[in-house]
Amino acid sequence: MPDLIRNDAVGGMTENVTGEIKNPLAGIPHGQLMANVTAYATEYGLEDILPLLKKGAMVAQSPAGIEGISELDDDDRRVLYEEHIRRWKHPFALYYTIVLNSISAAIRGWDQTGSNGANLTFDVQFGIPNNSPQCPDPETCKRNQWIVGFINATPYITICLLRVIFLFYIQVIF
């Protein structure tokens, strides 16, 4: 029976034409909700945090009505209020990681764009041709392919090494 209720809730969400997400926990009686949470905690070995899961389910069922949930203490309400008011209050390390990954992605995009265009001519211009018309000796062509491949891989190798260095210092600092 619980699977049928869940399937109906999921089915209702897929028929949503307005784009507004409906709360799948809304309308489930309190006793049934707590039984579902207990069954979930038992199934996945989470009995040690069962009280927190129950509080979370009650808040998820009625996010606007946290004042009426008697199981929440003042500290729980304060934390939920802070989370609602200060959405962007996160650790510095999170923002630092996001900035570094963004810079890395931008560099990678530039490198891929540059490599794709440069690969058309740079090997011949620098005297390391790796194609048959410009490279008559097969052994030289094989060696030149490795050289061209290493040149193309150098930005990625550099980013990898810099990331390792930055992560080491981040771990030391934090």
Short mmCIF file of N, CA and C in Angstrom, two decimals:
data_model
loop_
_atom_site.label_atom_id
_atom_site.label_comp_id
_atom_site.label_asym_id
_atom_site.label_seq_id
_atom_site.Cartn_x
_atom_site.Cartn_y
_atom_site.Cartn_z
N MET A 1 0.81 -1.21 0.00
CA MET A 1 0.00 0.00 0.00
C MET A 1 0.86 1.27 0.00
N PRO A 2 1.96 1.33 0.80
CA PRO A 2 2.78 2.55 0.76
C PRO A 2 3.36 2.81 -0.63
N ASP A 3 3.71 1.74 -1.36
CA ASP A 3 4.24 1.92 -2.71
C ASP A 3 3.18 2.53 -3.63
N LEU A 4 1.93 2.13 -3.43
CA LEU A 4 0.85 2.67 -4.24
C LEU A 4 0.68 4.16 -3.98
N ILE A 5 0.75 4.56 -2.71
CA ILE A 5 0.64 5.98 -2.35
C ILE A 5 1.79 6.76 -2.97
N ARG A 6 3.00 6.21 -2.87
CA ARG A 6 4.18 6.88 -3.43
C ARG A 6 4.06 6.99 -4.94
N ASN A 7 3.62 5.91 -5.59
CA ASN A 7 3.47 5.94 -7.04
C ASN A 7 2.43 6.97 -7.48
N ASP A 8 1.35 7.10 -6.69
CA ASP A 8 0.34 8.11 -7.01
C ASP A 8 0.93 9.51 -6.87
N ALA A 9 1.76 9.72 -5.85
CA ALA A 9 2.38 11.03 -5.65
C ALA A 9 3.34 11.36 -6.79
N VAL A 10 4.14 10.38 -7.19
CA VAL A 10 5.07 10.60 -8.30
C VAL A 10 4.29 10.81 -9.60
N GLY A 11 3.25 10.04 -9.81
CA GLY A 11 2.42 10.21 -11.00
C GLY A 11 1.79 11.58 -11.05
N GLY A 12 1.35 12.08 -9.90
CA GLY A 12 0.77 13.42 -9.85
C GLY A 12 1.78 14.49 -10.22
N MET A 13 3.04 14.28 -9.85
CA MET A 13 4.08 15.27 -10.18
C MET A 13 4.37 15.27 -11.67
N THR A 14 4.25 14.12 -12.33
CA THR A 14 4.56 14.07 -13.76
C THR A 14 3.44 14.66 -14.61
N GLU A 15 2.25 14.77 -14.06
CA GLU A 15 1.13 15.35 -14.80
C GLU A 15 1.01 16.84 -14.56
N ASN A 16 1.98 17.43 -13.93
CA ASN A 16 1.96 18.83 -13.56
C ASN A 16 2.23 19.69 -14.79
N VAL A 17 1.24 20.47 -15.22
CA VAL A 17 1.42 21.30 -16.41
C VAL A 17 1.86 22.72 -16.07
N THR A 18 1.73 23.14 -14.82
CA THR A 18 2.10 24.51 -14.45
C THR A 18 3.57 24.63 -14.12
N GLY A 19 4.25 23.52 -13.89
CA GLY A 19 5.67 23.56 -13.56
C GLY A 19 5.92 23.73 -12.07
N GLU A 20 4.88 23.88 -11.28
CA GLU A 20 5.05 24.03 -9.84
C GLU A 20 5.19 22.65 -9.21
N ILE A 21 6.21 22.49 -8.41
CA ILE A 21 6.46 21.19 -7.79
C ILE A 21 5.55 21.06 -6.57
N LYS A 22 4.80 19.99 -6.54
CA LYS A 22 3.90 19.73 -5.41
C LYS A 22 4.64 18.90 -4.38
N ASN A 23 4.37 19.17 -3.13
CA ASN A 23 5.01 18.46 -2.03
C ASN A 23 4.49 17.02 -1.97
N PRO A 24 5.36 16.03 -2.21
CA PRO A 24 4.89 14.64 -2.20
C PRO A 24 4.50 14.15 -0.81
N LEU A 25 4.92 14.86 0.24
CA LEU A 25 4.57 14.43 1.60
C LEU A 25 3.27 15.07 2.09
N ALA A 26 2.79 16.08 1.39
CA ALA A 26 1.55 16.74 1.81
C ALA A 26 0.39 15.76 1.72
N GLY A 27 -0.43 15.75 2.74
CA GLY A 27 -1.60 14.90 2.75
C GLY A 27 -1.39 13.53 3.37
N ILE A 28 -0.16 13.15 3.65
CA ILE A 28 0.08 11.86 4.30
C ILE A 28 -0.19 12.05 5.79
N PRO A 29 -1.03 11.22 6.39
CA PRO A 29 -1.31 11.35 7.82
C PRO A 29 -0.03 11.20 8.65
N HIS A 30 0.00 11.89 9.80
CA HIS A 30 1.20 11.92 10.64
C HIS A 30 1.68 10.52 11.01
N GLY A 31 0.77 9.65 11.41
CA GLY A 31 1.14 8.29 11.80
C GLY A 31 1.76 7.51 10.65
N GLN A 32 1.18 7.65 9.47
CA GLN A 32 1.72 6.96 8.30
C GLN A 32 3.09 7.51 7.92
N LEU A 33 3.26 8.84 8.02
CA LEU A 33 4.55 9.46 7.71
C LEU A 33 5.64 8.94 8.65
N MET A 34 5.32 8.88 9.95
CA MET A 34 6.31 8.40 10.92
C MET A 34 6.61 6.91 10.70
N ALA A 35 5.59 6.14 10.32
CA ALA A 35 5.82 4.71 10.03
C ALA A 35 6.71 4.56 8.81
N ASN A 36 6.50 5.38 7.79
CA ASN A 36 7.35 5.33 6.59
C ASN A 36 8.80 5.69 6.92
N VAL A 37 8.98 6.71 7.75
CA VAL A 37 10.34 7.12 8.14
C VAL A 37 11.01 6.02 8.94
N THR A 38 10.28 5.42 9.87
CA THR A 38 10.85 4.34 10.68
C THR A 38 11.22 3.14 9.80
N ALA A 39 10.36 2.80 8.86
CA ALA A 39 10.65 1.68 7.95
C ALA A 39 11.89 2.00 7.11
N TYR A 40 12.00 3.22 6.65
CA TYR A 40 13.17 3.62 5.85
C TYR A 40 14.45 3.52 6.68
N ALA A 41 14.39 4.03 7.91
CA ALA A 41 15.57 3.99 8.78
C ALA A 41 15.97 2.56 9.09
N THR A 42 15.00 1.70 9.31
CA THR A 42 15.29 0.30 9.60
C THR A 42 15.88 -0.40 8.37
N GLU A 43 15.31 -0.13 7.21
CA GLU A 43 15.77 -0.78 5.99
C GLU A 43 17.22 -0.42 5.65
N TYR A 44 17.61 0.82 5.92
CA TYR A 44 18.95 1.28 5.54
C TYR A 44 19.90 1.44 6.73
N GLY A 45 19.53 0.92 7.89
CA GLY A 45 20.42 0.94 9.05
C GLY A 45 20.67 2.33 9.60
N LEU A 46 19.66 3.16 9.62
CA LEU A 46 19.81 4.54 10.09
C LEU A 46 19.06 4.79 11.41
N GLU A 47 18.92 3.75 12.21
CA GLU A 47 18.17 3.89 13.46
C GLU A 47 18.81 4.89 14.41
N ASP A 48 20.14 5.06 14.32
CA ASP A 48 20.83 5.98 15.22
C ASP A 48 20.44 7.44 14.98
N ILE A 49 19.95 7.76 13.79
CA ILE A 49 19.53 9.14 13.51
C ILE A 49 18.02 9.22 13.25
N LEU A 50 17.27 8.23 13.72
CA LEU A 50 15.83 8.19 13.49
C LEU A 50 15.11 9.45 14.00
N PRO A 51 15.44 9.97 15.19
CA PRO A 51 14.75 11.20 15.62
C PRO A 51 14.98 12.38 14.65
N LEU A 52 16.18 12.49 14.12
CA LEU A 52 16.45 13.57 13.16
C LEU A 52 15.69 13.35 11.85
N LEU A 53 15.62 12.10 11.41
CA LEU A 53 14.86 11.80 10.19
C LEU A 53 13.38 12.13 10.37
N LYS A 54 12.84 11.83 11.54
CA LYS A 54 11.43 12.13 11.80
C LYS A 54 11.20 13.64 11.80
N LYS A 55 12.10 14.38 12.44
CA LYS A 55 11.97 15.85 12.43
C LYS A 55 12.06 16.38 11.00
N GLY A 56 13.01 15.85 10.24
CA GLY A 56 13.16 16.28 8.85
C GLY A 56 11.93 15.99 8.01
N ALA A 57 11.32 14.84 8.22
CA ALA A 57 10.11 14.48 7.47
C ALA A 57 8.96 15.42 7.83
N MET A 58 8.84 15.76 9.11
CA MET A 58 7.77 16.67 9.52
C MET A 58 7.98 18.06 8.93
N VAL A 59 9.22 18.52 8.92
CA VAL A 59 9.51 19.84 8.34
C VAL A 59 9.30 19.80 6.84
N ALA A 60 9.71 18.72 6.18
CA ALA A 60 9.52 18.60 4.73
C ALA A 60 8.04 18.53 4.37
N GLN A 61 7.24 17.94 5.25
CA GLN A 61 5.81 17.84 4.98
C GLN A 61 5.14 19.21 5.07
N SER A 62 5.60 20.03 6.01
CA SER A 62 4.99 21.34 6.20
C SER A 62 6.08 22.38 6.45
N PRO A 63 6.81 22.80 5.41
CA PRO A 63 7.92 23.73 5.61
C PRO A 63 7.50 25.09 6.14
N ALA A 64 6.29 25.52 5.82
CA ALA A 64 5.84 26.83 6.29
C ALA A 64 5.29 26.77 7.71
N GLY A 65 5.06 25.59 8.23
CA GLY A 65 4.45 25.47 9.55
C GLY A 65 5.38 24.94 10.62
N ILE A 66 6.63 25.35 10.62
CA ILE A 66 7.58 24.80 11.60
C ILE A 66 7.25 25.24 13.02
N GLU A 67 6.54 26.35 13.17
CA GLU A 67 6.18 26.80 14.52
C GLU A 67 5.18 25.85 15.16
N GLY A 68 4.41 25.15 14.36
CA GLY A 68 3.40 24.24 14.89
C GLY A 68 3.88 22.82 15.11
N ILE A 69 5.14 22.55 14.84
CA ILE A 69 5.67 21.19 15.03
C ILE A 69 6.25 21.11 16.43
N SER A 70 5.56 20.38 17.30
CA SER A 70 5.96 20.34 18.71
C SER A 70 7.26 19.58 18.94
N GLU A 71 7.62 18.70 18.02
CA GLU A 71 8.85 17.92 18.18
C GLU A 71 10.11 18.75 17.98
N LEU A 72 9.98 19.92 17.38
CA LEU A 72 11.14 20.79 17.18
C LEU A 72 11.37 21.65 18.41
N ASP A 73 12.63 21.76 18.82
CA ASP A 73 12.94 22.65 19.93
C ASP A 73 13.34 24.02 19.37
N ASP A 74 13.64 24.96 20.27
CA ASP A 74 13.97 26.32 19.83
C ASP A 74 15.23 26.35 18.97
N ASP A 75 16.20 25.50 19.29
CA ASP A 75 17.43 25.47 18.51
C ASP A 75 17.15 24.98 17.08
N ASP A 76 16.30 23.97 16.94
CA ASP A 76 15.92 23.48 15.61
C ASP A 76 15.25 24.59 14.79
N ARG A 77 14.34 25.31 15.43
CA ARG A 77 13.64 26.40 14.74
C ARG A 77 14.61 27.51 14.34
N ARG A 78 15.57 27.81 15.22
CA ARG A 78 16.55 28.85 14.93
C ARG A 78 17.39 28.46 13.71
N VAL A 79 17.84 27.20 13.68
CA VAL A 79 18.66 26.73 12.55
C VAL A 79 17.85 26.78 11.25
N LEU A 80 16.60 26.35 11.29
CA LEU A 80 15.76 26.39 10.09
C LEU A 80 15.51 27.83 9.64
N TYR A 81 15.32 28.73 10.60
CA TYR A 81 15.13 30.14 10.27
C TYR A 81 16.40 30.71 9.63
N GLU A 82 17.56 30.40 10.20
CA GLU A 82 18.84 30.87 9.64
C GLU A 82 19.03 30.34 8.22
N GLU A 83 18.69 29.09 8.01
CA GLU A 83 18.84 28.50 6.68
C GLU A 83 17.94 29.19 5.67
N HIS A 84 16.77 29.58 6.11
CA HIS A 84 15.82 30.25 5.21
C HIS A 84 16.26 31.69 4.92
N ILE A 85 16.72 32.40 5.94
CA ILE A 85 17.08 33.82 5.79
C ILE A 85 18.44 33.99 5.11
N ARG A 86 19.42 33.20 5.50
CA ARG A 86 20.80 33.35 4.99
C ARG A 86 21.15 32.16 4.09
N ARG A 87 20.59 32.16 2.92
CA ARG A 87 20.80 31.04 2.00
C ARG A 87 22.23 30.92 1.52
N TRP A 88 22.96 32.01 1.51
CA TRP A 88 24.31 32.01 0.94
C TRP A 88 25.38 31.97 2.01
N LYS A 89 25.03 31.61 3.21
CA LYS A 89 26.00 31.50 4.30
C LYS A 89 26.61 30.09 4.25
N HIS A 90 27.76 29.99 3.58
CA HIS A 90 28.45 28.71 3.42
C HIS A 90 29.90 28.89 3.81
N PRO A 91 30.60 27.81 4.04
CA PRO A 91 32.03 27.91 4.37
C PRO A 91 32.83 28.49 3.21
N PHE A 92 33.89 29.21 3.56
CA PHE A 92 34.77 29.81 2.57
C PHE A 92 35.34 28.75 1.64
N ALA A 93 35.64 27.57 2.17
CA ALA A 93 36.24 26.50 1.35
C ALA A 93 35.32 26.10 0.20
N LEU A 94 34.02 26.15 0.41
CA LEU A 94 33.08 25.80 -0.66
C LEU A 94 33.18 26.81 -1.81
N TYR A 95 33.17 28.09 -1.48
CA TYR A 95 33.28 29.12 -2.52
C TYR A 95 34.64 29.04 -3.21
N TYR A 96 35.68 28.79 -2.44
CA TYR A 96 37.03 28.68 -2.99
C TYR A 96 37.09 27.53 -4.00
N THR A 97 36.49 26.41 -3.65
CA THR A 97 36.46 25.25 -4.55
C THR A 97 35.68 25.56 -5.82
N ILE A 98 34.56 26.24 -5.69
CA ILE A 98 33.75 26.59 -6.86
C ILE A 98 34.53 27.51 -7.79
N VAL A 99 35.22 28.51 -7.22
CA VAL A 99 35.99 29.44 -8.04
C VAL A 99 37.12 28.71 -8.76
N LEU A 100 37.85 27.86 -8.04
CA LEU A 100 38.95 27.13 -8.67
C LEU A 100 38.45 26.22 -9.79
N ASN A 101 37.34 25.53 -9.56
CA ASN A 101 36.80 24.65 -10.60
C ASN A 101 36.31 25.46 -11.80
N SER A 102 35.75 26.64 -11.56
CA SER A 102 35.30 27.48 -12.66
C SER A 102 36.48 27.96 -13.49
N ILE A 103 37.54 28.37 -12.82
CA ILE A 103 38.74 28.80 -13.54
C ILE A 103 39.32 27.64 -14.34
N SER A 104 39.35 26.48 -13.72
CA SER A 104 39.86 25.29 -14.41
C SER A 104 39.03 24.96 -15.64
N ALA A 105 37.72 25.07 -15.53
CA ALA A 105 36.85 24.79 -16.68
C ALA A 105 37.06 25.81 -17.79
N ALA A 106 37.24 27.08 -17.42
CA ALA A 106 37.48 28.11 -18.44
C ALA A 106 38.81 27.86 -19.16
N ILE A 107 39.83 27.53 -18.39
CA ILE A 107 41.14 27.26 -18.99
C ILE A 107 41.05 26.05 -19.92
N ARG A 108 40.34 25.04 -19.47
CA ARG A 108 40.20 23.84 -20.31
C ARG A 108 39.50 24.17 -21.62
N GLY A 109 38.45 24.98 -21.55
CA GLY A 109 37.75 25.37 -22.76
C GLY A 109 38.63 26.15 -23.71
N TRP A 110 39.41 27.08 -23.16
CA TRP A 110 40.33 27.85 -24.01
C TRP A 110 41.36 26.93 -24.65
N ASP A 111 41.90 26.02 -23.84
CA ASP A 111 42.92 25.11 -24.36
C ASP A 111 42.36 24.21 -25.46
N GLN A 112 41.16 23.70 -25.25
CA GLN A 112 40.58 22.83 -26.27
C GLN A 112 40.31 23.59 -27.56
N THR A 113 39.83 24.81 -27.43
CA THR A 113 39.58 25.61 -28.63
C THR A 113 40.89 25.91 -29.35
N GLY A 114 41.89 26.33 -28.60
CA GLY A 114 43.19 26.63 -29.19
C GLY A 114 43.85 25.41 -29.79
N SER A 115 43.78 24.30 -29.08
CA SER A 115 44.40 23.06 -29.58
C SER A 115 43.73 22.60 -30.87
N ASN A 116 42.42 22.69 -30.91
CA ASN A 116 41.72 22.23 -32.11
C ASN A 116 42.13 23.03 -33.34
N GLY A 117 42.26 24.34 -33.19
CA GLY A 117 42.68 25.17 -34.32
C GLY A 117 44.16 25.03 -34.63
N ALA A 118 44.97 24.96 -33.58
CA ALA A 118 46.42 24.91 -33.77
C ALA A 118 46.88 23.57 -34.32
N ASN A 119 46.15 22.52 -34.02
CA ASN A 119 46.56 21.19 -34.50
C ASN A 119 46.57 21.08 -36.01
N LEU A 120 45.92 22.01 -36.67
CA LEU A 120 45.88 21.95 -38.13
C LEU A 120 47.23 22.29 -38.75
N THR A 121 48.02 23.16 -38.08
CA THR A 121 49.25 23.63 -38.74
C THR A 121 50.50 23.64 -37.87
N PHE A 122 50.39 23.64 -36.55
CA PHE A 122 51.59 23.90 -35.75
C PHE A 122 52.66 22.81 -35.88
N ASP A 123 52.25 21.57 -36.08
CA ASP A 123 53.26 20.51 -36.16
C ASP A 123 54.20 20.71 -37.35
N VAL A 124 53.66 21.11 -38.47
CA VAL A 124 54.50 21.35 -39.65
C VAL A 124 55.35 22.60 -39.46
N GLN A 125 54.75 23.66 -38.88
CA GLN A 125 55.48 24.91 -38.69
C GLN A 125 56.65 24.75 -37.73
N PHE A 126 56.52 23.86 -36.75
CA PHE A 126 57.61 23.65 -35.79
C PHE A 126 58.53 22.49 -36.18
N GLY A 127 58.33 21.93 -37.34
CA GLY A 127 59.22 20.89 -37.82
C GLY A 127 59.00 19.53 -37.19
N ILE A 128 57.79 19.27 -36.70
CA ILE A 128 57.48 17.95 -36.13
C ILE A 128 56.24 17.37 -36.82
N PRO A 129 56.27 17.25 -38.14
CA PRO A 129 55.10 16.74 -38.84
C PRO A 129 54.82 15.29 -38.45
N ASN A 130 53.54 14.96 -38.36
CA ASN A 130 53.19 13.59 -37.99
C ASN A 130 52.26 12.93 -39.01
N ASN A 131 52.15 13.52 -40.18
CA ASN A 131 51.34 12.94 -41.26
C ASN A 131 52.25 12.55 -42.42
N SER A 132 51.80 11.59 -43.21
CA SER A 132 52.63 11.06 -44.29
C SER A 132 53.08 12.08 -45.33
N PRO A 133 52.25 12.99 -45.80
CA PRO A 133 52.75 13.86 -46.87
C PRO A 133 53.97 14.69 -46.44
N GLN A 134 53.98 15.18 -45.21
CA GLN A 134 55.10 16.00 -44.76
C GLN A 134 56.17 15.18 -44.04
N CYS A 135 55.86 13.97 -43.67
CA CYS A 135 56.78 13.14 -42.87
C CYS A 135 57.03 11.83 -43.62
N PRO A 136 58.15 11.74 -44.34
CA PRO A 136 58.38 10.55 -45.16
C PRO A 136 58.78 9.31 -44.36
N ASP A 137 59.42 9.47 -43.20
CA ASP A 137 59.93 8.33 -42.43
C ASP A 137 58.89 7.89 -41.39
N PRO A 138 58.40 6.64 -41.42
CA PRO A 138 57.38 6.18 -40.47
C PRO A 138 57.84 6.25 -39.01
N GLU A 139 59.10 5.96 -38.73
CA GLU A 139 59.59 6.02 -37.35
C GLU A 139 59.57 7.46 -36.83
N THR A 140 59.97 8.39 -37.67
CA THR A 140 59.93 9.80 -37.28
C THR A 140 58.49 10.25 -37.06
N CYS A 141 57.59 9.79 -37.90
CA CYS A 141 56.17 10.13 -37.74
C CYS A 141 55.63 9.64 -36.40
N LYS A 142 55.99 8.41 -36.01
CA LYS A 142 55.54 7.87 -34.73
C LYS A 142 56.06 8.71 -33.57
N ARG A 143 57.35 9.05 -33.62
CA ARG A 143 57.95 9.88 -32.56
C ARG A 143 57.28 11.25 -32.52
N ASN A 144 57.05 11.83 -33.68
CA ASN A 144 56.42 13.15 -33.75
C ASN A 144 54.98 13.12 -33.23
N GLN A 145 54.28 12.01 -33.44
CA GLN A 145 52.93 11.90 -32.89
C GLN A 145 52.96 11.98 -31.37
N TRP A 146 53.93 11.34 -30.74
CA TRP A 146 54.08 11.42 -29.29
C TRP A 146 54.40 12.84 -28.85
N ILE A 147 55.26 13.52 -29.59
CA ILE A 147 55.62 14.90 -29.24
C ILE A 147 54.39 15.81 -29.35
N VAL A 148 53.66 15.70 -30.45
CA VAL A 148 52.45 16.51 -30.64
C VAL A 148 51.42 16.18 -29.56
N GLY A 149 51.27 14.91 -29.24
CA GLY A 149 50.34 14.51 -28.18
C GLY A 149 50.72 15.10 -26.84
N PHE A 150 52.02 15.09 -26.53
CA PHE A 150 52.47 15.66 -25.26
C PHE A 150 52.25 17.17 -25.24
N ILE A 151 52.50 17.84 -26.35
CA ILE A 151 52.25 19.28 -26.42
C ILE A 151 50.77 19.57 -26.18
N ASN A 152 49.89 18.78 -26.78
CA ASN A 152 48.46 18.97 -26.58
C ASN A 152 48.03 18.65 -25.15
N ALA A 153 48.72 17.72 -24.50
CA ALA A 153 48.36 17.32 -23.13
C ALA A 153 48.97 18.22 -22.07
N THR A 154 49.95 19.04 -22.42
CA THR A 154 50.64 19.86 -21.44
C THR A 154 49.71 20.74 -20.60
N PRO A 155 48.72 21.43 -21.18
CA PRO A 155 47.83 22.24 -20.33
C PRO A 155 47.09 21.39 -19.29
N TYR A 156 46.66 20.20 -19.67
CA TYR A 156 45.92 19.35 -18.74
C TYR A 156 46.84 18.80 -17.65
N ILE A 157 48.05 18.45 -18.03
CA ILE A 157 49.02 17.98 -17.04
C ILE A 157 49.33 19.11 -16.06
N THR A 158 49.49 20.33 -16.57
CA THR A 158 49.77 21.48 -15.71
C THR A 158 48.61 21.73 -14.76
N ILE A 159 47.38 21.70 -15.27
CA ILE A 159 46.22 21.91 -14.40
C ILE A 159 46.16 20.84 -13.33
N CYS A 160 46.45 19.62 -13.68
CA CYS A 160 46.44 18.52 -12.71
C CYS A 160 47.46 18.78 -11.61
N LEU A 161 48.66 19.16 -11.99
CA LEU A 161 49.70 19.42 -10.98
C LEU A 161 49.35 20.62 -10.12
N LEU A 162 48.84 21.69 -10.72
CA LEU A 162 48.44 22.86 -9.94
C LEU A 162 47.30 22.52 -8.99
N ARG A 163 46.36 21.71 -9.44
CA ARG A 163 45.25 21.32 -8.57
C ARG A 163 45.75 20.54 -7.36
N VAL A 164 46.71 19.65 -7.58
CA VAL A 164 47.28 18.89 -6.46
C VAL A 164 47.95 19.84 -5.47
N ILE A 165 48.69 20.81 -5.98
CA ILE A 165 49.36 21.77 -5.09
C ILE A 165 48.33 22.58 -4.32
N PHE A 166 47.30 23.11 -5.01
CA PHE A 166 46.28 23.90 -4.33
C PHE A 166 45.54 23.06 -3.29
N LEU A 167 45.19 21.84 -3.63
CA LEU A 167 44.47 20.99 -2.67
C LEU A 167 45.32 20.69 -1.45
N PHE A 168 46.62 20.52 -1.64
CA PHE A 168 47.51 20.28 -0.50
C PHE A 168 47.45 21.47 0.44
N TYR A 169 47.56 22.68 -0.09
CA TYR A 169 47.54 23.86 0.76
C TYR A 169 46.17 24.10 1.37
N ILE A 170 45.11 23.76 0.65
CA ILE A 170 43.77 23.89 1.22
C ILE A 170 43.63 22.96 2.42
N GLN A 171 44.14 21.74 2.31
CA GLN A 171 44.06 20.80 3.43
C GLN A 171 44.88 21.29 4.61
N VAL A 172 46.01 21.92 4.34
CA VAL A 172 46.85 22.43 5.43
C VAL A 172 46.14 23.60 6.12
N ILE A 173 45.53 24.50 5.32
CA ILE A 173 44.88 25.68 5.87
C ILE A 173 43.61 25.31 6.62
N PHE A 174 42.81 24.43 6.04
CA PHE A 174 41.53 24.11 6.64
C PHE A 174 41.60 22.79 7.34
#
